Amino acid sequence: MNKKMALKSFAIAFIMFSAFAGLHAFTPVSQVSKKATVSFTKSMQYIAVISTQTVFVLDASSFPVSGNIIMTPGVTINSVKIEYTYDTSTPPYMSVSTDSYNVDGSFTALVTPVVPTTNYVFYRIAVEYSKDFLQQPTVYSQWYTIKNPVIMHLDIQRISPYQLNVVVKGAVSGSFVTKTEMEYYVDSDSTTITTVATNNQFDFTTNPVSLPVGTQTFAYRLVVSCDNSDPTQIKYHPSGDTWIEVPVLSSAAKTIGAPGGSLLLDNEDQRYGKSLLTVPSAALTSDVNIVFTECDIDGTYIWPPSKDIVKIYKIDPELHVLNSANGNLASPYATSPADLTLYYGANNNGKYVIKFWDGTAWVELTSVQDMSKKTVSAKVSQLGYFAIFASSAKADNEYRPDTRSFMPGEKIQFKNLSDGDSVTIYNLRGKQVRKISSDPFEWDGRTDGGGYAESGSYIYQIKVNGKIISGSLALIR
């Protein structure tokens, strides 16, 4: 009789406890929605686990789990573990022990998934216990689901004081994502936060943001929503209350030595490329503090001025000579081991080249333009002033190769071509043999199919600046 009354009393207590389960529900991160549920064993008179079914968006690389275990007299808890897996609640399972387990039945654990790029995390609570010193079957709660959209974005490192038009790009994975936005504020005024829409919630680009002249810093974060009807279903990049703070600067600096290295001068529009100096091994004989500066085109005095200049950059120390396998290269247009890429701006369209200021005149370098990235690149052997010029018309011979005959293993190089130009090779019967439409504009004697063309004479046609330049070549085998 006493046993029946005890079981009845436990059942009443269990129902009352369940009604107030919200007091024991865990709260993994701020701003989550939660729904209290109860999971229990078939032997309900022994043990029951109370926790929360998580339907929130994970806003951190780890999440805490907590709850309560209700026990009948004579029950001893041996361990409480959290088992978890990814994308589907099937083996293999990983587990983490609880950080603490108290005599009143409460427990906590911090789960740090080892695969942070998964879109879902599934977990359940496993309780090992004994009843009157006899080992009992492990009790498992139901599986709980965490939605975890993965945000892929490279943070902006610098904003040009001469552009001030910010565009942010990135990608979000997770079919449950409903909206991606950007929030920002300027100059530490976090009381005035502006929200900017994107063109797509998955592969997104923000609408341009024009900053006031004189802005010193730009702070932003990405906001990913997973349920338009529930504003708490949000994940941030960066997580928590952190913001990406970007300085408005004209330059970047780095010490590069004999092992080589690269110096990036970022820009504020992520639709396009970046300015980059890459110095290979042995180009410098000792450590050099290199400063890469975007100049004020109206405030940089170099004579003679030119209306064809669209941007000027300076790389210090000025006129520092880089080494090569053949020793010092004092000539800025000699072959050099250092690579320079310059961004010419989102609003500039057309064909451009890089020129180097040798102290008395602008010297044009062999340049390769990437119109999709709005960059132009060249080999450099000295540091100093570099300017991006609008490309002027050239004589036909400045596009033609320097040699007209070659053998397999050698290459014919067409000069001064860039994105949008092309070279087509024909045999004497007028059949196309090879088409080249990207850098490097060179022919190695192979056909479009990959095999070597037959020995003999060929006709080339260069399409550049709206005109066609023709000539002949001889492949000797």
XYZ file of N, CA and C in Angstrom, residues 99-272:
522
model
N 29.375 19.573 -17.452
C 30.314 20.317 -16.614
C 30.019 20.099 -15.132
N 28.751 19.890 -14.815
C 28.388 19.680 -13.416
C 27.079 18.906 -13.337
N 26.970 18.143 -12.245
C 25.716 17.458 -11.959
C 25.476 17.590 -10.465
N 24.295 18.099 -10.110
C 24.007 18.393 -8.711
C 23.045 17.371 -8.128
N 23.045 17.270 -6.796
C 22.214 16.283 -6.124
C 20.734 16.558 -6.329
N 20.406 17.816 -6.673
C 18.996 18.123 -6.907
C 18.537 17.730 -8.305
N 19.462 17.154 -9.112
C 19.086 16.682 -10.439
C 19.401 17.633 -11.560
N 19.897 18.848 -11.283
C 20.205 19.797 -12.343
C 21.581 19.504 -12.935
N 21.750 19.805 -14.232
C 23.018 19.565 -14.907
C 23.247 20.633 -15.968
N 24.516 20.841 -16.316
C 24.892 21.767 -17.388
C 26.020 21.149 -18.196
N 26.120 21.541 -19.452
C 27.205 21.091 -20.325
C 27.399 22.128 -21.425
N 28.632 22.254 -21.895
C 28.943 23.143 -23.011
C 29.394 22.273 -24.185
N 28.650 22.353 -25.284
C 28.950 21.541 -26.467
C 29.633 22.422 -27.504
N 30.806 22.020 -27.934
C 31.541 22.728 -28.980
C 31.678 21.804 -30.181
N 30.840 21.946 -31.187
C 30.908 21.065 -32.360
C 32.279 21.144 -33.022
N 32.819 19.999 -33.408
C 34.132 19.983 -34.053
C 34.019 20.264 -35.546
N 32.802 20.309 -36.049
C 32.581 20.648 -37.454
C 31.699 21.895 -37.483
N 32.276 23.085 -37.340
C 31.450 24.293 -37.210
C 30.735 24.703 -38.482
N 31.090 24.108 -39.629
C 30.482 24.533 -40.887
C 29.252 23.713 -41.253
N 28.758 22.902 -40.333
C 27.548 22.152 -40.608
C 26.329 23.063 -40.492
N 25.242 22.731 -41.195
C 24.030 23.542 -41.148
C 23.092 23.140 -40.015
N 23.244 21.929 -39.486
C 22.416 21.469 -38.383
C 23.297 20.782 -37.349
N 22.911 20.917 -36.093
C 23.508 20.120 -35.023
C 22.353 19.408 -34.318
N 22.432 18.067 -34.232
C 21.432 17.278 -33.522
C 22.058 16.778 -32.222
N 21.323 16.853 -31.117
C 21.872 16.353 -29.864
C 20.772 15.732 -29.011
N 21.208 14.890 -28.080
C 20.298 14.300 -27.108
C 21.055 14.120 -25.790
N 20.311 13.924 -24.704
C 20.879 13.780 -23.373
C 20.859 12.303 -23.001
N 22.018 11.787 -22.601
C 22.147 10.381 -22.204
C 22.479 10.312 -20.722
N 21.632 9.616 -19.924
C 21.823 9.509 -18.474
C 22.055 8.044 -18.115
N 23.219 7.783 -17.524
C 23.517 6.449 -16.993
C 23.230 6.467 -15.483
N 22.463 5.499 -15.008
C 22.087 5.518 -13.593
C 21.915 4.096 -13.060
N 21.873 4.031 -11.710
C 21.643 2.766 -11.011
C 20.421 2.923 -10.118
N 19.709 1.827 -9.906
C 18.550 1.807 -9.024
C 18.821 0.771 -7.947
N 18.914 1.255 -6.678
C 19.223 0.360 -5.562
C 20.471 -0.454 -5.868
N 21.510 0.256 -6.361
C 22.847 -0.292 -6.653
C 22.876 -1.228 -7.867
N 21.762 -1.350 -8.586
C 21.740 -2.174 -9.789
C 21.788 -1.268 -11.024
N 22.743 -1.567 -11.944
C 22.890 -0.759 -13.155
C 21.654 -0.890 -14.038
N 21.131 0.256 -14.496
C 19.933 0.288 -15.319
C 20.299 0.706 -16.749
N 19.395 0.437 -17.708
C 19.659 0.874 -19.095
C 19.781 2.394 -19.175
N 20.649 2.844 -20.057
C 20.856 4.282 -20.240
C 19.561 4.942 -20.726
N 19.256 6.102 -20.146
C 18.077 6.855 -20.536
C 18.489 7.903 -21.570
N 17.778 7.972 -22.693
C 18.037 8.967 -23.736
C 16.846 9.893 -23.865
N 17.141 11.180 -23.975
C 16.071 12.116 -24.303
C 15.792 12.020 -25.803
N 14.817 12.774 -26.258
C 14.585 12.855 -27.696
C 15.729 13.634 -28.346
N 15.799 13.604 -29.671
C 16.803 14.396 -30.390
C 16.315 15.832 -30.513
N 17.204 16.777 -30.256
C 16.918 18.196 -30.419
C 17.716 18.720 -31.607
N 17.176 19.749 -32.267
C 17.780 20.265 -33.501
C 18.182 21.722 -33.332
N 19.401 22.034 -33.733
C 19.861 23.418 -33.777
C 20.116 23.788 -35.233
N 19.485 24.845 -35.687
C 19.747 25.371 -37.030
C 20.991 26.253 -36.966
N 21.929 25.989 -37.828
C 23.199 26.720 -37.780
C 23.588 27.208 -39.167
N 23.060 28.347 -39.621
C 23.491 28.864 -40.923
C 24.972 29.221 -40.873
N 25.700 28.864 -41.908
C 27.132 29.132 -41.970
C 27.357 30.360 -42.837
N 27.992 31.399 -42.263
C 28.235 32.660 -42.955
C 29.680 32.703 -43.423
N 29.875 32.884 -44.722
C 31.216 32.963 -45.306
C 31.455 34.386 -45.807
N 32.405 35.053 -45.190
C 32.659 36.450 -45.519
C 34.074 36.818 -45.111
N 34.815 37.498 -45.994
C 36.132 38.032 -45.678
C 35.962 39.475 -45.220
N 36.368 39.747 -43.993
C 36.169 41.083 -43.432
C 36.952 42.129 -44.219
N 36.339 43.286 -44.426
C 37.042 44.413 -45.045
C 38.116 44.899 -44.082
N 39.316 45.178 -44.594
C 40.429 45.596 -43.754
C 40.693 47.097 -43.816
N 40.290 47.742 -44.905
C 40.580 49.168 -45.057
C 39.563 49.794 -45.992
N 39.218 51.050 -45.734
C 38.361 51.828 -46.618
C 39.158 53.028 -47.103
N 39.133 53.274 -48.414
C 39.873 54.391 -48.984
C 39.197 55.716 -48.628
N 39.976 56.714 -48.183
C 39.377 58.029 -47.911
C 38.946 58.755 -49.177
N 39.324 58.207 -50.351
C 38.993 58.855 -51.619
C 37.833 58.160 -52.333
N 37.291 57.092 -51.741
C 36.166 56.376 -52.346
C 34.925 56.459 -51.460
N 34.998 55.850 -50.239
C 33.931 55.963 -49.238
C 32.598 55.387 -49.684
N 32.620 54.431 -50.615
C 31.405 53.729 -51.034
C 31.583 52.244 -50.739
N 30.947 51.790 -49.663
C 31.168 50.436 -49.157
C 30.153 49.465 -49.756
N 30.665 48.332 -50.263
C 29.819 47.231 -50.727
C 30.394 45.944 -50.132
N 29.551 45.185 -49.452
C 29.976 43.959 -48.768
C 29.400 42.745 -49.483
N 30.241 41.715 -49.659
C 29.808 40.468 -50.301
C 30.047 39.291 -49.372
N 29.328 38.199 -49.638
C 29.526 36.974 -48.874
C 28.543 35.915 -49.311
N 28.479 34.857 -48.542
C 27.558 33.762 -48.844
C 27.077 33.141 -47.538
N 25.866 32.609 -47.568
C 25.275 31.943 -46.410
C 24.723 30.605 -46.868
N 25.029 29.537 -46.136
C 24.463 28.224 -46.447
C 23.404 27.868 -45.411
N 22.389 27.136 -45.851
C 21.282 26.761 -44.991
C 19.974 27.079 -45.680
N 19.227 26.036 -46.082
C 18.004 26.235 -46.863
C 16.936 26.973 -46.072
N 17.084 27.012 -44.749
C 16.090 27.652 -43.895
C 16.301 29.157 -43.785
N 17.370 29.701 -44.374
C 17.653 31.130 -44.285
C 16.610 31.908 -45.082
N 16.048 32.963 -44.486
C 15.013 33.745 -45.151
C 15.462 35.153 -45.526
N 16.495 35.682 -44.852
C 16.912 37.058 -45.136
C 18.322 37.289 -44.624
N 19.121 38.040 -45.407
C 20.456 38.455 -44.979
C 20.568 39.968 -45.135
N 20.998 40.632 -44.072
C 21.142 42.085 -44.082
C 22.477 42.483 -43.472
N 22.820 43.758 -43.603
C 23.998 44.308 -42.935
C 23.566 45.473 -42.054
N 24.104 45.508 -40.842
C 23.911 46.643 -39.946
C 25.240 47.374 -39.811
N 25.199 48.708 -39.701
C 26.454 49.444 -39.565
C 26.244 50.737 -38.795
N 27.357 51.251 -38.272
C 27.388 52.604 -37.729
C 28.764 53.181 -38.025
N 28.916 54.498 -37.906
C 30.180 55.149 -38.244
C 30.717 55.911 -37.039
N 32.057 55.957 -36.974
C 32.765 56.764 -35.972
C 32.295 56.507 -34.541
N 32.175 55.230 -34.196
C 31.877 54.808 -32.817
C 30.500 55.217 -32.321
N 29.632 55.724 -33.185
C 28.285 56.120 -32.775
C 27.347 54.917 -32.891
N 27.461 53.999 -31.922
C 26.665 52.769 -31.981
C 25.211 53.001 -31.615
N 24.862 54.229 -31.246
C 23.449 54.536 -30.964
C 22.656 54.744 -32.240
N 23.355 54.963 -33.350
C 22.686 55.157 -34.645
C 23.090 54.027 -35.580
N 22.288 52.977 -35.600
C 22.574 51.790 -36.410
C 21.659 51.785 -37.626
N 22.241 51.634 -38.792
C 21.491 51.609 -40.045
C 21.498 50.197 -40.620
N 20.360 49.753 -41.142
C 20.240 48.427 -41.757
C 20.233 48.568 -43.274
N 21.043 47.729 -43.927
C 21.161 47.762 -45.385
C 20.737 46.410 -45.948
N 19.905 46.434 -46.967
C 19.421 45.203 -47.586
C 20.484 44.613 -48.507
N 20.331 43.321 -48.820
C 21.187 42.642 -49.790
C 20.330 42.154 -50.945
N 20.991 41.757 -52.028
C 20.255 41.327 -53.211
C 19.778 39.884 -53.118
N 20.324 39.120 -52.140
C 19.996 37.703 -52.053
C 20.377 37.227 -50.662
N 19.591 36.304 -50.077
C 19.925 35.862 -48.729
C 21.047 34.827 -48.714
N 21.377 34.232 -49.864
C 22.397 33.184 -49.891
C 23.739 33.711 -50.425
N 23.839 33.976 -51.702
C 25.046 34.560 -52.288
C 24.775 36.054 -52.412
N 25.178 36.817 -51.411
C 24.636 38.167 -51.266
C 25.654 39.264 -51.558
N 25.126 40.405 -51.976
C 25.866 41.651 -52.127
C 25.007 42.765 -51.548
N 25.574 43.583 -50.675
C 24.780 44.653 -50.075
C 24.615 45.804 -51.056
N 23.589 46.574 -50.842
C 23.467 47.843 -51.559
C 24.617 48.752 -51.133
N 25.113 49.613 -52.026
C 26.236 50.489 -51.658
C 25.880 51.428 -50.513
N 26.869 51.676 -49.656
C 26.728 52.609 -48.544
C 27.722 53.750 -48.766
N 27.227 54.980 -48.921
C 28.084 56.155 -49.101
C 28.362 56.779 -47.735
N 29.634 56.835 -47.381
C 30.021 57.387 -46.085
C 30.307 58.880 -46.206
N 30.043 59.639 -45.169
C 30.334 61.080 -45.202
C 31.841 61.321 -45.305
N 32.217 62.377 -45.992
C 33.618 62.768 -46.061
C 34.109 63.069 -44.643
N 35.274 62.553 -44.318
C 35.812 62.741 -42.980
C 35.556 61.573 -42.045
N 34.835 60.556 -42.510
C 34.601 59.371 -41.690
C 35.932 58.731 -41.306
N 36.050 58.334 -40.040
C 37.283 57.720 -39.544
C 37.188 56.199 -39.432
N 36.030 55.700 -39.008
C 35.839 54.252 -38.868
C 34.448 53.864 -39.334
N 34.335 52.623 -39.768
C 33.071 52.052 -40.233
C 32.931 50.692 -39.558
N 31.889 50.519 -38.749
C 31.654 49.252 -38.046
C 30.430 48.569 -38.642
N 30.546 47.279 -38.938
C 29.422 46.571 -39.548
C 29.356 45.134 -39.059
N 28.205 44.523 -39.247
C 28.020 43.101 -38.977
C 26.927 42.583 -39.900
N 26.927 41.289 -40.146
C 25.930 40.638 -40.990
C 24.863 40.011 -40.110
N 23.607 40.116 -40.552
C 22.466 39.615 -39.790
C 21.705 38.628 -40.672
N 21.647 37.374 -40.237
C 20.992 36.312 -41.007
C 19.742 35.860 -40.258
N 18.588 35.978 -40.914
C 17.313 35.566 -40.314
C 16.905 34.208 -40.854
N 16.309 33.390 -39.957
C 15.874 32.055 -40.369
C 14.374 31.851 -40.240
N 13.681 32.879 -39.786
C 12.226 32.782 -39.684
C 11.693 34.208 -39.656
N 11.092 34.650 -40.759
C 10.621 36.034 -40.849
C 9.541 36.348 -39.821
N 8.822 35.327 -39.352
C 7.763 35.563 -38.374
C 8.282 35.606 -36.946
N 9.548 35.254 -36.749
C 10.131 35.228 -35.411
C 11.445 36.000 -35.433
N 11.461 37.236 -34.956
C 12.672 38.066 -35.028
C 13.814 37.574 -34.160
N 13.564 36.578 -33.300
C 14.654 36.051 -32.472
C 15.485 35.013 -33.210
N 15.006 34.552 -34.365
C 15.713 33.502 -35.110
C 16.812 34.121 -35.966
N 17.886 34.570 -35.319
C 18.916 35.370 -35.985
C 20.300 34.840 -35.638
N 21.178 34.879 -36.624
C 22.603 34.629 -36.381
C 23.389 35.823 -36.901
N 24.410 36.221 -36.137
C 25.222 37.371 -36.502
C 26.623 36.927 -36.925
N 27.223 37.726 -37.805
C 28.669 37.618 -38.081
C 29.260 39.009 -37.930
N 30.168 39.195 -36.971
C 30.662 38.244 -35.971
C 29.561 37.916 -34.953
N 29.794 36.897 -34.120
C 28.780 36.456 -33.180
C 28.672 37.402 -31.988
N 27.565 37.287 -31.289
C 27.361 38.080 -30.092
C 27.232 39.561 -30.395
N 27.869 40.374 -29.538
C 27.801 41.830 -29.678
C 29.026 42.402 -30.378
N 29.799 41.562 -31.043
C 31.018 42.010 -31.720
C 30.681 42.615 -33.080
N 31.423 43.657 -33.462
C 31.281 44.299 -34.772
C 32.628 44.294 -35.471
N 32.614 44.321 -36.795
C 33.841 44.451 -37.585
C 34.126 45.937 -37.728
N 35.208 46.407 -37.157
C 35.549 47.825 -37.196
C 36.646 48.053 -38.237
N 36.339 48.859 -39.244
C 37.242 49.073 -40.373
C 37.738 50.519 -40.356
N 39.051 50.726 -40.372
C 39.557 52.101 -40.406
C 39.506 52.681 -41.819
N 39.336 53.990 -41.889
C 39.446 54.704 -43.160
C 40.875 55.215 -43.240
N 41.675 54.570 -44.091
C 43.103 54.864 -44.171
C 43.544 54.928 -45.623
N 44.614 55.642 -45.867
C 45.160 55.708 -47.223
C 46.263 54.694 -47.451
N 46.775 54.052 -46.388
C 47.948 53.193 -46.566
C 47.903 51.967 -45.679
N 48.802 51.027 -45.992
C 49.043 49.838 -45.178
C 50.546 49.607 -45.161
N 51.050 49.004 -44.093
C 52.492 48.814 -43.957
C 52.803 47.410 -43.460
N 53.997 46.928 -43.831
C 54.431 45.598 -43.411
C 55.931 45.478 -43.627
N 56.601 44.771 -42.728
C 58.025 44.496 -42.901
C 58.188 43.195 -43.670
N 58.891 43.262 -44.796
C 59.148 42.085 -45.630
C 60.658 41.912 -45.757
N 61.125 40.696 -45.616
C 62.550 40.417 -45.674
C 62.922 39.462 -46.776
N 64.077 38.828 -46.627
C 64.600 37.930 -47.652
C 63.665 36.773 -47.994
N 62.901 36.214 -47.031
C 61.978 35.121 -47.400
C 60.856 35.554 -48.323
N 60.637 36.866 -48.461
C 59.550 37.360 -49.303
C 58.263 37.523 -48.528
N 57.242 37.972 -49.205
C 55.939 38.173 -48.575
C 55.065 39.054 -49.435
N 53.890 39.384 -48.925
C 52.950 40.207 -49.686
C 52.352 41.272 -48.791
N 51.967 42.366 -49.387
C 51.344 43.482 -48.685
C 50.061 43.841 -49.411
N 48.941 43.719 -48.701
C 47.616 43.960 -49.268
C 47.145 45.358 -48.912
N 46.630 46.072 -49.898
C 45.951 47.349 -49.681
C 44.495 47.129 -50.077
N 43.681 46.838 -49.086
C 42.293 46.461 -49.335
C 41.490 47.659 -49.846
N 40.342 47.368 -50.434
C 39.424 48.436 -50.825
C 38.038 48.142 -50.265
N 37.166 49.113 -50.334
C 35.877 49.067 -49.661
C 34.768 48.426 -50.481
N 35.017 48.061 -51.720
C 33.988 47.477 -52.588
C 34.377 46.040 -52.903
N 33.718 45.088 -52.226
C 34.106 43.686 -52.350
C 33.619 43.020 -53.633
N 32.992 43.770 -54.504
C 32.647 43.211 -55.818
C 33.888 43.083 -56.692
N 34.954 43.786 -56.339
C 36.118 43.884 -57.215
C 37.388 43.430 -56.493
